[in-house]
PDB file of C-alpha atoms in Angstrom:
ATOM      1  CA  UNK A  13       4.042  18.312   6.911  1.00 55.00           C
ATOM      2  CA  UNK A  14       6.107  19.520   9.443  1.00 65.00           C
ATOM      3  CA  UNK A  15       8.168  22.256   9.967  1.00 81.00           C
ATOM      4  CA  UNK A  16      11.858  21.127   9.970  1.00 88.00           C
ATOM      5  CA  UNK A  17      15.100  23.461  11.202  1.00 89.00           C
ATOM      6  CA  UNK A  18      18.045  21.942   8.552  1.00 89.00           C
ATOM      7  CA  UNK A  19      21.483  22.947   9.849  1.00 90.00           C
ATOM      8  CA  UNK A  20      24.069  21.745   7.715  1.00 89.00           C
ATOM      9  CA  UNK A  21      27.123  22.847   9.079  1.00 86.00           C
ATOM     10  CA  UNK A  22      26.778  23.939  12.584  1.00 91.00           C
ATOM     11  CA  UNK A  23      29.656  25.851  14.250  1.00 92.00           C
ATOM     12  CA  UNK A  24      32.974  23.937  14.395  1.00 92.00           C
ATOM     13  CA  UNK A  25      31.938  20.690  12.637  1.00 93.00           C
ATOM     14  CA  UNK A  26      33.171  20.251   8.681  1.00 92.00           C
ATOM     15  CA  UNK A  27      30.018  20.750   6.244  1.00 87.00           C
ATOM     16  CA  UNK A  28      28.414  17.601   4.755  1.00 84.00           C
ATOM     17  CA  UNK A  29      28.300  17.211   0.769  1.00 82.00           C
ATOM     18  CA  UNK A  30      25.716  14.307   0.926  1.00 87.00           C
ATOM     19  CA  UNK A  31      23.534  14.798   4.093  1.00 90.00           C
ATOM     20  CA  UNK A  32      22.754  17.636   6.812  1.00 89.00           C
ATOM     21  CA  UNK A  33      24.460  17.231  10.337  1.00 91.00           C
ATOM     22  CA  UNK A  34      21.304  18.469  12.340  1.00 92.00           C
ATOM     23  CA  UNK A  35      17.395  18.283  11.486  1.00 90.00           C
ATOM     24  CA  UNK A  36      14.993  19.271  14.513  1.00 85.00           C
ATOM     25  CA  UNK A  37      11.327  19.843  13.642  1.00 85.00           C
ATOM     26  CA  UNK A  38       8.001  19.947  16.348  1.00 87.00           C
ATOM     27  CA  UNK A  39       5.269  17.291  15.652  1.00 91.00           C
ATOM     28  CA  UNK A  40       4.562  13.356  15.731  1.00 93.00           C
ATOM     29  CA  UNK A  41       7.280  11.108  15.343  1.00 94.00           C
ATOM     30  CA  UNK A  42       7.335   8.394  12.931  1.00 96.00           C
ATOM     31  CA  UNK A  43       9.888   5.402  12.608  1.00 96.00           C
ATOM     32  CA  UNK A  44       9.669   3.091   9.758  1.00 97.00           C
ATOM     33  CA  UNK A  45      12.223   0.174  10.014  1.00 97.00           C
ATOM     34  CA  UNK A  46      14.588  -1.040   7.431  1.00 97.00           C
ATOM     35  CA  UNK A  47      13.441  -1.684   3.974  1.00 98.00           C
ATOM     36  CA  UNK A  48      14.940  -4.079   1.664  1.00 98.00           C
ATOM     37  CA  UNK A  49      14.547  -4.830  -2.045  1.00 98.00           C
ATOM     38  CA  UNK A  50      11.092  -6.705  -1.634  1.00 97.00           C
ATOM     39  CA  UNK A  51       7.914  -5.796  -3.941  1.00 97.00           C
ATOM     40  CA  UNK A  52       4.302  -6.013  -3.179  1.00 96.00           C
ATOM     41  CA  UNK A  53       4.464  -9.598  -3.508  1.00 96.00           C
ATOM     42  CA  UNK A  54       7.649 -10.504  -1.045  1.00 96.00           C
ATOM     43  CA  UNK A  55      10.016 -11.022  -4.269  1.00 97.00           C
ATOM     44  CA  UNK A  56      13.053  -9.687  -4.506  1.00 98.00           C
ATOM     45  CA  UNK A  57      13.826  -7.083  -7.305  1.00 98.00           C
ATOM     46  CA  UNK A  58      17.325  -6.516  -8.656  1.00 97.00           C
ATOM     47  CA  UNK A  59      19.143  -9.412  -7.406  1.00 96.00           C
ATOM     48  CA  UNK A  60      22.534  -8.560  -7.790  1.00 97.00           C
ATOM     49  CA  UNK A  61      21.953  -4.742  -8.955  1.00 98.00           C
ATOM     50  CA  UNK A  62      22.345  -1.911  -6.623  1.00 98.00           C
ATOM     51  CA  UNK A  63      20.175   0.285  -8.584  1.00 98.00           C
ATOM     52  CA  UNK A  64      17.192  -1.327  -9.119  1.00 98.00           C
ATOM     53  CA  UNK A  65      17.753  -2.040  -5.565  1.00 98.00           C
ATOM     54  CA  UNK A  66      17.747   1.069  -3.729  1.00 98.00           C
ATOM     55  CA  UNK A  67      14.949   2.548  -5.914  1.00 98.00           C
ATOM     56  CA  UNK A  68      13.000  -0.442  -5.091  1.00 98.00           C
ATOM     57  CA  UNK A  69      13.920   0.507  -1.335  1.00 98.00           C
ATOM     58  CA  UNK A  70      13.342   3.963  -1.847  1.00 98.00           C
ATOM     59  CA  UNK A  71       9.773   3.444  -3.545  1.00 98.00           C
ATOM     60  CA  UNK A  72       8.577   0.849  -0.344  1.00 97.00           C
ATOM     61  CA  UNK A  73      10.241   4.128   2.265  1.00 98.00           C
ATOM     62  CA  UNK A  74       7.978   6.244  -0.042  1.00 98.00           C
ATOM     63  CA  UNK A  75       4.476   3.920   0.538  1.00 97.00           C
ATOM     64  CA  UNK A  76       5.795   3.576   4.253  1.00 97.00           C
ATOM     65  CA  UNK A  77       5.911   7.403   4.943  1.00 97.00           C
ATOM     66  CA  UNK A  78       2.701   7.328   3.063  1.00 97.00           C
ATOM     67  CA  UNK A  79       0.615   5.027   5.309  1.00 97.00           C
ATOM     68  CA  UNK A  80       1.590   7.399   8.233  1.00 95.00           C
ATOM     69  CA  UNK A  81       0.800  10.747   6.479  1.00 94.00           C
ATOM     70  CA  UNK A  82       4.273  11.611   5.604  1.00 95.00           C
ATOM     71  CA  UNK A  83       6.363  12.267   2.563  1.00 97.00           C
ATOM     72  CA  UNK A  84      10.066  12.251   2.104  1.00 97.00           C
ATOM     73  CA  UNK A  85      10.013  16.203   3.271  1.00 95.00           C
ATOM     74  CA  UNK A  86       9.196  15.384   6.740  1.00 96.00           C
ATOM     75  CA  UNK A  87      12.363  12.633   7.259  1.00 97.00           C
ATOM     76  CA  UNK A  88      14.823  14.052   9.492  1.00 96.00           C
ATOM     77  CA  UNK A  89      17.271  11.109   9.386  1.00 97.00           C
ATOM     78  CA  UNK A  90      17.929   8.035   6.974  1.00 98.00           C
ATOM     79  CA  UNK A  91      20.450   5.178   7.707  1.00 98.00           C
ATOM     80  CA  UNK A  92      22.173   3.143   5.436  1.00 98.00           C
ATOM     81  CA  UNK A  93      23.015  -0.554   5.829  1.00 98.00           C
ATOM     82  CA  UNK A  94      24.827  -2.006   2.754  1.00 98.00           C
ATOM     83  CA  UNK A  95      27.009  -5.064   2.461  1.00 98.00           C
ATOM     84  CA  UNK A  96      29.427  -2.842   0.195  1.00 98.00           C
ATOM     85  CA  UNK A  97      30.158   0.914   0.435  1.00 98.00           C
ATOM     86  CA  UNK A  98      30.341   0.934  -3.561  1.00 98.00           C
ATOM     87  CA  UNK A  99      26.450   0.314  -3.422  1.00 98.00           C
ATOM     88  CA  UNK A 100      26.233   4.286  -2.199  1.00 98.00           C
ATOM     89  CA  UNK A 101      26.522   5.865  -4.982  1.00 98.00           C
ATOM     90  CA  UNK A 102      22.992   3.909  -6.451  1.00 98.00           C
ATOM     91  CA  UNK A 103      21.802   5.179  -3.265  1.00 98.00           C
ATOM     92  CA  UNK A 104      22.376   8.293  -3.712  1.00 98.00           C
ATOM     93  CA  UNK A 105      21.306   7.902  -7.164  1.00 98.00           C
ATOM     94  CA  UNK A 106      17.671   6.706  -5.860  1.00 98.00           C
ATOM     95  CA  UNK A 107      17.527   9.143  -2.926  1.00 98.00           C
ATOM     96  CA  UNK A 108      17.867  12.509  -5.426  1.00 98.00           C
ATOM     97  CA  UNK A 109      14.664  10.890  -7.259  1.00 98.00           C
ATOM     98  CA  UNK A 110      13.066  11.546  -3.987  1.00 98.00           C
ATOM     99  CA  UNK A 111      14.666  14.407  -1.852  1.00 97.00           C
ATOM    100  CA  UNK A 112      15.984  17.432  -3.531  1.00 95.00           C
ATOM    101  CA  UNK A 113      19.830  18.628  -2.064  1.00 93.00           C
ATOM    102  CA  UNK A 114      18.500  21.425  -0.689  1.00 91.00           C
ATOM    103  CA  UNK A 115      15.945  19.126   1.719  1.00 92.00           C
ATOM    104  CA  UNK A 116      18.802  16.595   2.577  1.00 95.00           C
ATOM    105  CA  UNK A 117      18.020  14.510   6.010  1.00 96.00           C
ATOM    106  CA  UNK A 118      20.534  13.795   8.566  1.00 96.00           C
ATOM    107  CA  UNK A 119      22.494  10.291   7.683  1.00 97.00           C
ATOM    108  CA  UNK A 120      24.481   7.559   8.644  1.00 97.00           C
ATOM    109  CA  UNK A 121      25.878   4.286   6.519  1.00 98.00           C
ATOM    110  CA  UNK A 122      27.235   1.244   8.039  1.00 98.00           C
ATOM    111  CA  UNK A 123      28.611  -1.313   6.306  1.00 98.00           C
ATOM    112  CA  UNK A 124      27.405  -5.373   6.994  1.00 98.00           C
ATOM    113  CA  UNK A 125      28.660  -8.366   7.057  1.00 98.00           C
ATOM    114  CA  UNK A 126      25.433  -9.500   5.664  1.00 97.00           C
ATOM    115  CA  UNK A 127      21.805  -8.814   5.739  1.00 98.00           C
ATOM    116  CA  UNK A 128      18.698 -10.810   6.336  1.00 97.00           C
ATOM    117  CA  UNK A 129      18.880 -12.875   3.352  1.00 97.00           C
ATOM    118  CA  UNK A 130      22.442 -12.941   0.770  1.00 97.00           C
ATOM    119  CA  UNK A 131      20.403 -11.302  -2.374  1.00 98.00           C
ATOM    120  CA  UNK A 132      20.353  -8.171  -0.630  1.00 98.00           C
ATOM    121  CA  UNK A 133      22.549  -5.450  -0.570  1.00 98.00           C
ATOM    122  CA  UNK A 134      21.293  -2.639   1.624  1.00 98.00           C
ATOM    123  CA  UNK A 135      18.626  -2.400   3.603  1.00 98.00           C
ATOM    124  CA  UNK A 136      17.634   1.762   4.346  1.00 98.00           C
ATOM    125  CA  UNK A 137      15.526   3.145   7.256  1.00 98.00           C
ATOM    126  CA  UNK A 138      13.930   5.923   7.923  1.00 98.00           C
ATOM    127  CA  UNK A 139      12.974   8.457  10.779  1.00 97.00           C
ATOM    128  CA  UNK A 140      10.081  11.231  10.158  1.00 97.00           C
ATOM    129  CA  UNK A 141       8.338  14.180  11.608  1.00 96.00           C
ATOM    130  CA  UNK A 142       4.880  15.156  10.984  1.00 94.00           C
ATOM    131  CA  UNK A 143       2.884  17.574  12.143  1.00 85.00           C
ATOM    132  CA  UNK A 144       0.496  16.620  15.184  1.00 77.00           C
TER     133      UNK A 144
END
């Protein structure tokens, strides 16, 4: 794991309640793209439900961090694509399963037209840092 520098509210800039404006950390860089609502098999899970959605996203960020040696504790930044803004709160929902508020990554969320296929409603990626 690397060693990551959270600053949630650096001088002049409003603090965040659901993310931290600046994480810097020293190590190997690791990008995994967006994940959607997919199991091990390709199916979707949750058509239609936000929930089951974004912990199914969350769990395939989880075995995607894993396969490079990294754990939720070394992302510096997730981004959000959803289709509706409404879908956040099951996102956020998911994401506290995984990363305690005191270990919050930087964030974005963008709102979509639409995403790959019509049964899903967010897709999340993530960006890590692990130690060389």
């Amino acid at each position: 794991m690397s060693e990551l520098t959270r600053i949630p509210a650096p001088e002049g800039v409003a603090p965040a309640a659901q993310y931290t404006h600046v994480v810097l950390g020293t190590g190997t860089f690791v990008a995994v793209s967006g994940q959607l609502a997919l199991d091990e098999d390709g199916k979707v899970v949750g058509e239609g439900d936000a929930e089951a959605q974004a912990r199914q996203v969350f769990e395939n960020l989880r075995r995607c961090l894993a396969a490079a040696a990294a754990s939720f504790d070394d992302v510096v930044k997730l981004t959000f694509f959803v289709t509706d803004m409404a879908h956040m709160s099951a996102i956020r929902a998911a994401r506290a399963e995984h990363i305690p508020d005191d270990r919050l990554p930087a964030a974005s969320a963008v709102q979509v037209a639409a995403l790959v296929r019509p049964e899903f409603l967010m897709e999340i990626e993530a960006l890590a840092v692990v130690s060389p």
